[in-house]
Amino acid sequence: MVAEAGAQRIPPEPEGMSAESGRSERAEPPRQMSHWEAANFFFETAAERVGIDPEIVELLRRPYRELHVEVPVRMDDGRLAVFSGFRVQHSAARGPYKGGVRFHPEVDLDEVRALAALMTWKTAIVNIPFGGAKGGVQCDPTALSKEENRRLTRTYMVNISHLLGVQRDIAAPDMGTDKQTMAWMMDAYGSAHGYTPGIVTGKPISLGGSAGRREATGRGVALVTRDTLASLGMSAEQTRVAIHGYGNVGRFAAQFLHEMGCKIVAVADVGGCVVRPDGIDPGLLQEHVAATGSVVGMAGTWERERDEVFTSECDVLVPAAVGGVIHADNWARVQARVIVEGANGPVTPYADHHLREGGVTIVPDIIANAGGVLVSYFEWAQNIQQYRWSEEHVNRELETMLCDAFQGVRQRAEVEDASLRTAAFMIGGERVAEAIEIRGFV
Ligand code: NAD
């Protein structure tokens, strides 16, 4: 680990949260793994430790169903463009498949598989009655006009809709998609099946979306960061935070962490990285992003290469964009003492192994960013009941359920002398395996 001038001195940590945690876990993983291999590596590490039936492990090492569709779109200039789309359903052992839809140029089947599996573990850890799924379209939504985006979204939805259903598989936003995407998806589905708000979550509030859903993932990231800092004896006021990705997750994580007293000292998006050791005001940064489309050029900040955010001087690092960004070639230059995974799969197994050996506490994606799916669950429940919750009610339930689940993960890590990640996978894996056995799938 790089020694950091001016960093907070971290007092001795409670058992189970210590640098020693998980040292007994598997030997050094390969330097490189695909997203899917990485997701399975973490699951298998935990499954082996808790003794999940190897036949069930074998079943869960494969997604239940995968769909690859072509998505033809008539572009504004009259040309026909054909995009690749995916929907992967990993497990429905505990309830309908649930998972977001990613529009990104690098989306492929391997990544969507990994993201679908992570949803299975995430929904089980926060104990909501869903399974895991994910969707994606290989495209750059920022290069499409609004009309092209609308046509692409509707065609994708029509092409995967035979797999979806309010009690079968429910979609949501992810990278490159938002409440407008969900409104188009809901409408495309509804034109064949009738008004069905519960088919997607993350919708606009005027179409049956939930108060608090937009902020939910970032709010959850901030809540688990708060509880992690407390468990390590670190004060929010002395904590410097660096954030990779300033979209739905990164932006609200920055806002809530700032409100808790943390200093946001570095922020990166796809365009670059800006730093300010005295702290960046997320409110002003959001105004700048709304006006210019990027964090780059924010007044009072210094520009850095985009990936310098990972190695910037900070106490907490929040990756909140793409996966696999903290890896074999950059982990050793990470200065943060705590990594909170706002993104899905941002730390590779190799980097995870070495960072833990070096004493870094990593709060894994499957609990750190679970605030989003929790409020998606509230939205789905409200749609089914045709009833609306107040924002206060949503936020209270989110905090209670997420923080209770995180407490469970920390306790399990302590009891098992495991990392937080392995403890989270143990809890999720056991719950899913139990559902499979009781239901008599196999
Ligand atoms: P978003 O599309 O709203 O924002 C993505 C941000 O990442 C943008 O600021 C973009 O500029 C930046 N970005 C993209 N590629 C980048 C790169 N290579 N380097 C640096 N920055 C890059 O996406 P989001 O909804 O905030 O999702 C971010 C991550 O959080 C994803 O991993 C997603 O799976 C995960 N997540 C999202 C939710 C949710 O509710 N939206 C829930 C759980 C997990």
Short mmCIF file of C-alpha atoms and ligand atoms in Angstrom, two decimals:
data_model
loop_
_atom_site.label_atom_id
_atom_site.label_comp_id
_atom_site.label_asym_id
_atom_site.label_seq_id
_atom_site.Cartn_x
_atom_site.Cartn_y
_atom_site.Cartn_z
CA MET A 1 0.00 0.00 0.00
CA VAL A 2 1.18 3.48 -0.74
CA ALA A 3 1.69 5.47 2.45
CA GLU A 4 -0.51 8.50 2.47
CA ALA A 5 0.49 11.85 3.91
CA GLY A 6 -2.27 13.32 6.03
CA ALA A 7 -4.43 10.21 5.91
CA GLN A 8 -6.55 9.39 8.94
CA ARG A 9 -4.88 7.04 11.34
CA ILE A 10 -7.11 4.02 11.53
CA PRO A 11 -7.42 2.55 15.01
CA PRO A 12 -7.22 -1.22 15.51
CA GLU A 13 -10.19 -2.78 13.80
CA PRO A 14 -12.79 -5.04 15.35
CA GLU A 15 -12.35 -8.70 14.61
CA GLY A 16 -13.71 -9.75 11.25
CA MET A 17 -13.31 -6.26 9.76
CA SER A 18 -9.56 -6.38 10.04
CA ALA A 19 -6.85 -6.48 7.46
CA GLU A 20 -6.48 -10.14 8.39
CA SER A 21 -10.05 -10.91 7.36
CA GLY A 22 -10.35 -13.50 4.70
CA ARG A 23 -6.63 -14.17 4.55
CA SER A 24 -7.49 -17.80 4.85
CA GLU A 25 -9.57 -17.56 1.68
CA ARG A 26 -8.47 -19.21 -1.57
CA ALA A 27 -4.97 -18.78 -2.94
CA GLU A 28 -4.08 -15.99 -5.33
CA PRO A 29 -6.61 -15.88 -8.21
CA PRO A 30 -5.47 -15.59 -11.84
CA ARG A 31 -4.45 -12.06 -12.90
CA GLN A 32 -7.20 -11.93 -15.49
CA MET A 33 -10.72 -13.30 -15.54
CA SER A 34 -13.79 -12.44 -17.55
CA HIS A 35 -16.68 -10.75 -15.70
CA TRP A 36 -18.54 -14.04 -15.60
CA GLU A 37 -15.56 -16.02 -14.36
CA ALA A 38 -15.01 -13.38 -11.66
CA ALA A 39 -18.63 -13.51 -10.45
CA ASN A 40 -18.46 -17.30 -10.26
CA PHE A 41 -15.07 -17.23 -8.56
CA PHE A 42 -16.48 -15.17 -5.68
CA PHE A 43 -19.59 -17.36 -5.44
CA GLU A 44 -17.62 -20.62 -5.49
CA THR A 45 -15.21 -19.36 -2.83
CA ALA A 46 -18.15 -18.83 -0.46
CA ALA A 47 -20.07 -21.95 -1.55
CA GLU A 48 -17.04 -24.12 -0.82
CA ARG A 49 -16.63 -22.59 2.63
CA VAL A 50 -20.25 -23.10 3.69
CA GLY A 51 -20.55 -26.48 2.01
CA ILE A 52 -23.36 -25.81 -0.45
CA ASP A 53 -24.25 -29.05 -2.27
CA PRO A 54 -21.86 -29.25 -5.26
CA GLU A 55 -24.74 -30.18 -7.58
CA ILE A 56 -26.56 -26.98 -6.65
CA VAL A 57 -23.33 -25.03 -7.09
CA GLU A 58 -23.01 -26.54 -10.56
CA LEU A 59 -26.58 -25.45 -11.35
CA LEU A 60 -25.93 -21.91 -10.14
CA ARG A 61 -22.69 -21.67 -12.08
CA ARG A 62 -24.85 -21.48 -15.20
CA PRO A 63 -27.64 -19.01 -16.00
CA TYR A 64 -31.05 -20.61 -16.36
CA ARG A 65 -31.87 -18.92 -19.67
CA GLU A 66 -30.10 -16.63 -22.14
CA LEU A 67 -31.60 -14.69 -25.00
CA HIS A 68 -29.63 -12.93 -27.74
CA VAL A 69 -31.73 -10.75 -30.02
CA GLU A 70 -30.96 -8.53 -32.96
CA VAL A 71 -32.34 -5.02 -32.55
CA PRO A 72 -32.83 -3.35 -35.95
CA VAL A 73 -33.24 0.43 -35.79
CA ARG A 74 -34.03 2.85 -38.61
CA MET A 75 -31.62 5.71 -37.93
CA ASP A 76 -32.50 9.37 -38.47
CA ASP A 77 -30.48 9.46 -41.71
CA GLY A 78 -32.54 6.58 -43.17
CA ARG A 79 -29.87 3.91 -42.66
CA LEU A 80 -30.72 0.60 -40.96
CA ALA A 81 -28.48 -0.15 -37.97
CA VAL A 82 -28.62 -3.52 -36.21
CA PHE A 83 -27.60 -3.77 -32.55
CA SER A 84 -27.09 -6.86 -30.39
CA GLY A 85 -29.35 -7.18 -27.37
CA PHE A 86 -29.37 -9.67 -24.49
CA ARG A 87 -31.53 -10.80 -21.59
CA VAL A 88 -30.04 -13.32 -19.20
CA GLN A 89 -32.13 -14.94 -16.48
CA HIS A 90 -29.84 -16.45 -13.87
CA SER A 91 -32.11 -17.78 -11.14
CA ALA A 92 -35.76 -17.45 -10.13
CA ALA A 93 -35.48 -19.74 -7.12
CA ARG A 94 -36.59 -17.00 -4.70
CA GLY A 95 -39.01 -15.07 -6.93
CA PRO A 96 -39.41 -13.48 -10.37
CA TYR A 97 -36.22 -12.63 -12.25
CA LYS A 98 -35.19 -9.03 -11.59
CA GLY A 99 -32.49 -6.91 -13.13
CA GLY A 100 -31.57 -3.78 -15.00
CA VAL A 101 -30.89 -3.09 -18.65
CA ARG A 102 -27.53 -1.67 -19.69
CA PHE A 103 -26.92 0.31 -22.89
CA HIS A 104 -23.15 0.46 -23.39
CA PRO A 105 -20.77 -0.16 -26.32
CA GLU A 106 -18.93 -2.93 -24.43
CA VAL A 107 -21.94 -4.93 -23.27
CA ASP A 108 -21.65 -8.59 -24.23
CA LEU A 109 -23.10 -11.90 -23.14
CA ASP A 110 -20.29 -12.58 -20.66
CA GLU A 111 -20.88 -9.31 -18.86
CA VAL A 112 -24.68 -9.64 -18.84
CA ARG A 113 -24.34 -13.16 -17.42
CA ALA A 114 -22.15 -11.88 -14.61
CA LEU A 115 -24.52 -9.01 -13.85
CA ALA A 116 -27.51 -11.39 -13.84
CA ALA A 117 -25.81 -13.69 -11.32
CA LEU A 118 -24.89 -10.76 -9.08
CA MET A 119 -28.60 -9.83 -9.02
CA THR A 120 -29.46 -13.32 -7.75
CA TRP A 121 -27.06 -12.92 -4.82
CA LYS A 122 -28.02 -9.30 -4.16
CA THR A 123 -31.77 -9.91 -3.95
CA ALA A 124 -31.12 -12.87 -1.64
CA ILE A 125 -28.81 -10.91 0.67
CA VAL A 126 -31.34 -8.11 1.19
CA ASN A 127 -33.99 -10.81 1.43
CA ILE A 128 -36.52 -9.64 -1.13
CA PRO A 129 -38.64 -12.08 -3.14
CA PHE A 130 -36.80 -11.80 -6.45
CA GLY A 131 -34.30 -13.79 -8.45
CA GLY A 132 -31.62 -12.41 -10.72
CA ALA A 133 -31.53 -11.27 -14.35
CA LYS A 134 -29.89 -8.62 -16.49
CA GLY A 135 -30.30 -7.16 -19.94
CA GLY A 136 -28.19 -5.12 -22.28
CA VAL A 137 -27.84 -3.64 -25.72
CA GLN A 138 -24.42 -3.15 -27.31
CA CYS A 139 -24.72 0.51 -28.29
CA ASP A 140 -23.52 3.96 -27.33
CA PRO A 141 -26.69 5.73 -26.19
CA THR A 142 -24.85 9.08 -26.05
CA ALA A 143 -24.30 8.83 -29.82
CA LEU A 144 -28.00 8.23 -30.57
CA SER A 145 -30.64 10.92 -31.02
CA LYS A 146 -33.60 10.78 -28.65
CA GLU A 147 -35.78 9.33 -31.43
CA GLU A 148 -33.18 6.65 -32.30
CA ASN A 149 -32.91 5.79 -28.61
CA ARG A 150 -36.70 5.50 -28.35
CA ARG A 151 -36.93 3.21 -31.39
CA LEU A 152 -34.05 1.04 -30.16
CA THR A 153 -35.56 0.73 -26.67
CA ARG A 154 -39.02 -0.20 -27.93
CA THR A 155 -37.70 -2.78 -30.40
CA TYR A 156 -35.44 -4.32 -27.75
CA MET A 157 -38.40 -4.54 -25.35
CA VAL A 158 -40.68 -6.12 -27.96
CA ASN A 159 -37.94 -8.65 -28.83
CA ILE A 160 -37.40 -9.80 -25.24
CA SER A 161 -40.99 -9.33 -24.00
CA HIS A 162 -41.96 -13.00 -24.29
CA LEU A 163 -39.59 -13.66 -21.36
CA LEU A 164 -40.90 -10.84 -19.19
CA GLY A 165 -43.90 -10.52 -16.89
CA VAL A 166 -44.82 -8.90 -13.58
CA GLN A 167 -44.49 -12.32 -11.93
CA ARG A 168 -41.78 -13.58 -14.32
CA ASP A 169 -39.07 -11.01 -15.02
CA ILE A 170 -39.02 -7.29 -14.25
CA ALA A 171 -36.58 -4.82 -15.84
CA ALA A 172 -34.99 -1.64 -14.43
CA PRO A 173 -32.44 1.03 -15.38
CA ASP A 174 -28.68 0.47 -15.34
CA MET A 175 -25.78 2.18 -17.10
CA GLY A 176 -26.92 4.16 -20.12
CA THR A 177 -30.62 3.81 -19.34
CA ASP A 178 -32.91 5.92 -17.16
CA LYS A 179 -36.52 6.64 -16.26
CA GLN A 180 -37.28 7.71 -19.85
CA THR A 181 -35.99 4.33 -21.10
CA MET A 182 -38.26 2.60 -18.56
CA ALA A 183 -41.26 4.66 -19.70
CA TRP A 184 -40.67 3.56 -23.32
CA MET A 185 -40.20 -0.07 -22.23
CA MET A 186 -43.39 0.01 -20.18
CA ASP A 187 -45.34 1.49 -23.07
CA ALA A 188 -43.95 -0.99 -25.62
CA TYR A 189 -44.87 -3.90 -23.35
CA GLY A 190 -48.27 -2.36 -22.55
CA SER A 191 -49.19 -1.98 -26.22
CA ALA A 192 -49.32 -5.79 -26.47
CA HIS A 193 -50.31 -6.75 -22.92
CA GLY A 194 -52.34 -3.80 -21.58
CA TYR A 195 -51.32 -1.27 -18.93
CA THR A 196 -48.61 -3.01 -16.87
CA PRO A 197 -46.60 -0.58 -14.73
CA GLY A 198 -45.05 -3.42 -12.68
CA ILE A 199 -43.15 -4.72 -15.74
CA VAL A 200 -40.35 -2.21 -15.12
CA THR A 201 -39.10 -0.30 -12.11
CA GLY A 202 -37.26 3.02 -12.09
CA LYS A 203 -40.15 4.59 -14.04
CA PRO A 204 -41.07 8.27 -13.88
CA ILE A 205 -43.21 8.93 -10.79
CA SER A 206 -46.06 10.13 -13.04
CA LEU A 207 -46.23 6.61 -14.59
CA GLY A 208 -46.20 4.67 -11.32
CA GLY A 209 -42.57 5.07 -10.35
CA SER A 210 -41.62 5.24 -6.70
CA ALA A 211 -40.57 8.28 -4.76
CA GLY A 212 -36.92 7.82 -3.79
CA ARG A 213 -36.01 5.31 -6.54
CA ARG A 214 -33.80 7.75 -8.48
CA GLU A 215 -31.62 8.43 -5.44
CA ALA A 216 -31.87 4.93 -3.93
CA THR A 217 -28.64 3.30 -5.10
CA GLY A 218 -26.49 6.31 -4.23
CA ARG A 219 -28.30 6.70 -0.90
CA GLY A 220 -27.60 3.06 -0.12
CA VAL A 221 -23.92 3.44 -1.05
CA ALA A 222 -23.69 6.37 1.36
CA LEU A 223 -25.47 4.43 4.14
CA VAL A 224 -23.17 1.42 3.95
CA THR A 225 -20.16 3.76 3.77
CA ARG A 226 -21.39 5.49 6.94
CA ASP A 227 -21.75 2.17 8.77
CA THR A 228 -18.36 0.96 7.52
CA LEU A 229 -16.61 4.13 8.67
CA ALA A 230 -18.27 3.79 12.08
CA SER A 231 -17.13 0.17 12.40
CA LEU A 232 -13.57 1.21 11.58
CA GLY A 233 -13.64 4.15 14.00
CA MET A 234 -13.27 6.67 11.17
CA SER A 235 -15.19 9.94 11.26
CA ALA A 236 -17.07 11.19 8.21
CA GLU A 237 -15.65 14.69 8.69
CA GLN A 238 -12.09 13.42 8.23
CA THR A 239 -12.91 11.15 5.31
CA ARG A 240 -11.88 12.01 1.77
CA VAL A 241 -13.82 10.29 -0.98
CA ALA A 242 -12.98 9.65 -4.64
CA ILE A 243 -15.77 8.65 -7.02
CA HIS A 244 -15.44 6.92 -10.40
CA GLY A 245 -18.59 7.51 -12.49
CA TYR A 246 -20.91 10.45 -12.02
CA GLY A 247 -24.19 9.06 -13.27
CA ASN A 248 -27.17 7.93 -11.27
CA VAL A 249 -25.13 6.07 -8.65
CA GLY A 250 -22.02 8.26 -8.37
CA ARG A 251 -23.88 11.54 -8.31
CA PHE A 252 -26.22 10.66 -5.46
CA ALA A 253 -23.52 8.82 -3.53
CA ALA A 254 -21.47 12.05 -3.70
CA GLN A 255 -24.42 14.14 -2.60
CA PHE A 256 -25.31 12.00 0.43
CA LEU A 257 -21.70 11.45 1.50
CA HIS A 258 -21.15 15.21 1.30
CA GLU A 259 -24.26 15.75 3.45
CA MET A 260 -22.81 13.29 5.99
CA GLY A 261 -19.68 15.43 6.24
CA CYS A 262 -17.26 13.61 3.92
CA LYS A 263 -15.08 15.57 1.52
CA ILE A 264 -15.43 14.64 -2.16
CA VAL A 265 -11.85 15.12 -3.38
CA ALA A 266 -11.87 13.44 -6.81
CA VAL A 267 -14.55 12.61 -9.37
CA ALA A 268 -14.22 10.96 -12.77
CA ASP A 269 -16.63 10.27 -15.58
CA VAL A 270 -16.11 8.93 -19.08
CA GLY A 271 -14.60 12.28 -20.12
CA GLY A 272 -11.90 12.59 -17.45
CA CYS A 273 -11.12 13.19 -13.79
CA VAL A 274 -11.20 16.33 -11.65
CA VAL A 275 -9.66 16.73 -8.19
CA ARG A 276 -9.85 19.30 -5.41
CA PRO A 277 -8.19 18.41 -2.09
CA ASP A 278 -10.38 20.94 -0.25
CA GLY A 279 -13.50 19.18 -1.47
CA ILE A 280 -15.88 19.52 -4.40
CA ASP A 281 -19.46 20.65 -3.76
CA PRO A 282 -21.66 17.99 -5.43
CA GLY A 283 -24.51 20.50 -5.87
CA LEU A 284 -22.29 22.82 -7.91
CA LEU A 285 -20.76 19.86 -9.75
CA GLN A 286 -24.21 18.63 -10.70
CA GLU A 287 -25.04 22.06 -12.14
CA HIS A 288 -21.80 21.94 -14.15
CA VAL A 289 -22.56 18.41 -15.42
CA ALA A 290 -26.12 19.40 -16.34
CA ALA A 291 -24.75 22.35 -18.34
CA THR A 292 -21.73 20.68 -20.02
CA GLY A 293 -22.36 16.91 -19.93
CA SER A 294 -19.16 16.11 -17.98
CA VAL A 295 -17.37 16.73 -14.71
CA VAL A 296 -14.38 17.98 -16.73
CA GLY A 297 -13.88 21.75 -16.58
CA MET A 298 -15.54 22.17 -13.17
CA ALA A 299 -14.45 25.53 -11.73
CA GLY A 300 -11.91 25.31 -8.91
CA THR A 301 -10.72 21.79 -9.78
CA TRP A 302 -7.56 20.37 -11.38
CA GLU A 303 -7.81 17.95 -14.27
CA ARG A 304 -6.20 14.54 -14.19
CA GLU A 305 -6.17 11.49 -16.48
CA ARG A 306 -9.47 9.64 -16.06
CA ASP A 307 -8.06 6.55 -14.37
CA GLU A 308 -6.00 8.56 -11.89
CA VAL A 309 -9.17 8.65 -9.79
CA PHE A 310 -8.30 5.10 -8.63
CA THR A 311 -4.92 6.13 -7.34
CA SER A 312 -5.86 9.58 -6.03
CA GLU A 313 -5.23 10.55 -2.39
CA CYS A 314 -8.40 9.53 -0.57
CA ASP A 315 -9.67 7.37 2.29
CA VAL A 316 -12.71 5.92 0.52
CA LEU A 317 -12.91 4.99 -3.14
CA VAL A 318 -16.35 4.52 -4.70
CA PRO A 319 -16.18 2.94 -8.16
CA ALA A 320 -19.58 3.72 -9.70
CA ALA A 321 -19.24 3.11 -13.44
CA VAL A 322 -18.06 0.04 -15.37
CA GLY A 323 -16.75 -3.29 -14.06
CA GLY A 324 -13.18 -4.62 -13.80
CA VAL A 325 -11.59 -1.19 -13.26
CA ILE A 326 -9.46 -2.05 -10.22
CA HIS A 327 -7.25 -4.84 -11.48
CA ALA A 328 -3.85 -6.50 -11.50
CA ASP A 329 -2.10 -3.46 -12.96
CA ASN A 330 -3.41 -0.70 -10.71
CA TRP A 331 -4.40 -2.22 -7.34
CA ALA A 332 -0.98 -1.56 -5.79
CA ARG A 333 -1.34 2.18 -6.35
CA VAL A 334 -4.75 2.42 -4.68
CA GLN A 335 -4.43 4.69 -1.64
CA ALA A 336 -7.92 4.26 -0.20
CA ARG A 337 -8.41 2.30 3.03
CA VAL A 338 -11.98 1.48 2.10
CA ILE A 339 -13.53 0.62 -1.27
CA VAL A 340 -17.32 0.74 -1.53
CA GLU A 341 -18.50 -0.91 -4.74
CA GLY A 342 -21.24 1.31 -6.16
CA ALA A 343 -20.65 -0.32 -9.56
CA ASN A 344 -21.16 -4.01 -10.22
CA GLY A 345 -17.94 -6.02 -10.36
CA PRO A 346 -15.45 -3.11 -10.25
CA VAL A 347 -12.68 -5.04 -8.42
CA THR A 348 -11.24 -8.16 -10.06
CA PRO A 349 -10.62 -11.25 -7.89
CA TYR A 350 -6.85 -10.74 -8.21
CA ALA A 351 -7.03 -7.11 -7.06
CA ASP A 352 -9.54 -8.04 -4.34
CA HIS A 353 -7.15 -10.66 -2.99
CA HIS A 354 -4.17 -8.30 -2.83
CA LEU A 355 -6.06 -5.28 -1.56
CA ARG A 356 -7.45 -7.34 1.33
CA GLU A 357 -3.98 -8.66 2.10
CA GLY A 358 -2.89 -5.03 2.24
CA GLY A 359 -5.58 -4.18 4.78
CA VAL A 360 -8.16 -2.52 2.55
CA THR A 361 -11.79 -3.05 3.54
CA ILE A 362 -13.94 -3.76 0.47
CA VAL A 363 -17.71 -3.46 0.74
CA PRO A 364 -18.90 -5.67 -2.12
CA ASP A 365 -21.38 -4.63 -4.81
CA ILE A 366 -23.97 -7.22 -3.79
CA ILE A 367 -24.66 -5.27 -0.60
CA ALA A 368 -23.15 -1.82 -1.33
CA ASN A 369 -25.37 -1.02 -4.30
CA ALA A 370 -28.42 -3.04 -3.24
CA GLY A 371 -30.37 0.12 -2.33
CA GLY A 372 -31.49 0.35 -5.96
CA VAL A 373 -33.08 -3.07 -6.13
CA LEU A 374 -34.62 -2.60 -2.68
CA VAL A 375 -36.52 0.48 -3.81
CA SER A 376 -37.30 -1.27 -7.11
CA TYR A 377 -38.93 -3.93 -4.97
CA PHE A 378 -40.94 -1.22 -3.15
CA GLU A 379 -41.95 0.21 -6.53
CA TRP A 380 -43.09 -3.19 -7.80
CA ALA A 381 -45.00 -3.80 -4.56
CA GLN A 382 -46.70 -0.38 -4.88
CA ASN A 383 -47.64 -1.13 -8.52
CA ILE A 384 -49.16 -4.49 -7.59
CA GLN A 385 -51.15 -2.91 -4.75
CA GLN A 386 -51.98 0.17 -6.85
CA TYR A 387 -50.94 2.23 -3.85
CA ARG A 388 -48.31 4.90 -3.29
CA TRP A 389 -45.82 5.24 -0.47
CA SER A 390 -44.47 8.59 0.71
CA GLU A 391 -40.80 9.38 0.11
CA GLU A 392 -40.18 9.32 3.87
CA HIS A 393 -41.66 5.84 4.08
CA VAL A 394 -39.53 4.61 1.15
CA ASN A 395 -36.34 6.07 2.61
CA ARG A 396 -37.04 4.68 6.08
CA GLU A 397 -37.71 1.18 4.75
CA LEU A 398 -34.61 1.39 2.55
CA GLU A 399 -32.38 2.35 5.45
CA THR A 400 -33.83 -0.31 7.75
CA MET A 401 -33.63 -3.18 5.27
CA LEU A 402 -30.26 -2.28 3.78
CA CYS A 403 -28.50 -1.52 7.05
CA ASP A 404 -29.94 -4.65 8.70
CA ALA A 405 -28.70 -6.75 5.78
CA PHE A 406 -25.28 -5.10 5.96
CA GLN A 407 -25.13 -5.71 9.68
CA GLY A 408 -25.87 -9.38 8.96
CA VAL A 409 -23.01 -9.49 6.45
CA ARG A 410 -20.58 -7.88 8.92
CA GLN A 411 -21.58 -10.29 11.68
CA ARG A 412 -21.16 -13.26 9.36
CA ALA A 413 -17.74 -11.98 8.30
CA GLU A 414 -16.73 -11.78 11.95
CA VAL A 415 -18.03 -15.21 12.89
CA GLU A 416 -16.46 -16.91 9.87
CA ASP A 417 -13.29 -14.79 9.79
CA ALA A 418 -14.18 -14.09 6.18
CA SER A 419 -14.08 -11.01 3.99
CA LEU A 420 -17.26 -8.98 3.67
CA ARG A 421 -17.56 -10.26 0.10
CA THR A 422 -17.31 -13.92 1.03
CA ALA A 423 -19.72 -13.40 3.93
CA ALA A 424 -22.24 -11.74 1.60
CA PHE A 425 -21.93 -14.58 -0.93
CA MET A 426 -22.33 -17.11 1.89
CA ILE A 427 -25.63 -15.55 2.97
CA GLY A 428 -26.92 -15.17 -0.59
CA GLY A 429 -25.73 -18.61 -1.66
CA GLU A 430 -27.32 -20.37 1.30
CA ARG A 431 -30.67 -18.66 0.79
CA VAL A 432 -30.81 -19.47 -2.91
CA ALA A 433 -29.66 -23.07 -2.36
CA GLU A 434 -32.31 -23.53 0.34
CA ALA A 435 -35.04 -22.25 -2.00
CA ILE A 436 -33.89 -24.63 -4.75
CA GLU A 437 -33.97 -27.59 -2.38
CA ILE A 438 -37.35 -26.78 -0.82
CA ARG A 439 -39.01 -26.12 -4.17
CA GLY A 440 -37.79 -29.42 -5.55
CA PHE A 441 -36.37 -27.95 -8.79
CA VAL A 442 -33.91 -30.78 -9.03
P1 NAD B 1 -25.16 5.94 -15.50
O1 NAD B 1 -25.27 5.61 -16.96
O2 NAD B 1 -26.20 6.77 -14.88
O3 NAD B 1 -23.75 6.64 -15.24
C1 NAD B 1 -22.54 6.05 -15.60
C2 NAD B 1 -21.40 7.01 -15.30
O4 NAD B 1 -20.18 6.34 -15.52
C3 NAD B 1 -21.38 8.26 -16.18
O5 NAD B 1 -20.90 9.34 -15.40
C4 NAD B 1 -20.35 7.90 -17.24
O6 NAD B 1 -19.71 9.06 -17.79
C5 NAD B 1 -19.37 7.10 -16.43
N1 NAD B 1 -18.57 6.17 -17.21
C6 NAD B 1 -18.94 5.29 -18.16
N2 NAD B 1 -17.88 4.62 -18.61
C7 NAD B 1 -16.82 5.07 -17.90
C8 NAD B 1 -15.44 4.77 -17.90
N3 NAD B 1 -14.93 3.84 -18.70
N4 NAD B 1 -14.64 5.45 -17.02
C9 NAD B 1 -15.14 6.40 -16.22
N5 NAD B 1 -16.44 6.70 -16.17
C10 NAD B 1 -17.26 6.05 -17.01
O7 NAD B 1 -25.01 4.53 -14.76
P2 NAD B 1 -25.43 4.17 -13.26
O8 NAD B 1 -26.86 3.79 -13.27
O9 NAD B 1 -24.94 5.24 -12.35
O10 NAD B 1 -24.61 2.82 -13.03
C11 NAD B 1 -23.24 2.85 -12.65
C12 NAD B 1 -22.85 1.50 -12.07
O11 NAD B 1 -23.66 1.21 -10.93
C13 NAD B 1 -22.99 0.30 -13.00
O12 NAD B 1 -21.97 -0.63 -12.71
C14 NAD B 1 -24.32 -0.27 -12.59
O13 NAD B 1 -24.44 -1.65 -12.90
C15 NAD B 1 -24.29 -0.05 -11.10
N6 NAD B 1 -25.61 -0.03 -10.46
C16 NAD B 1 -26.56 0.85 -10.85
C17 NAD B 1 -27.78 0.85 -10.20
C18 NAD B 1 -28.86 1.85 -10.53
O14 NAD B 1 -29.87 1.88 -9.81
N7 NAD B 1 -28.71 2.69 -11.53
C19 NAD B 1 -28.04 -0.07 -9.18
C20 NAD B 1 -27.03 -0.96 -8.79
C21 NAD B 1 -25.82 -0.92 -9.45
#
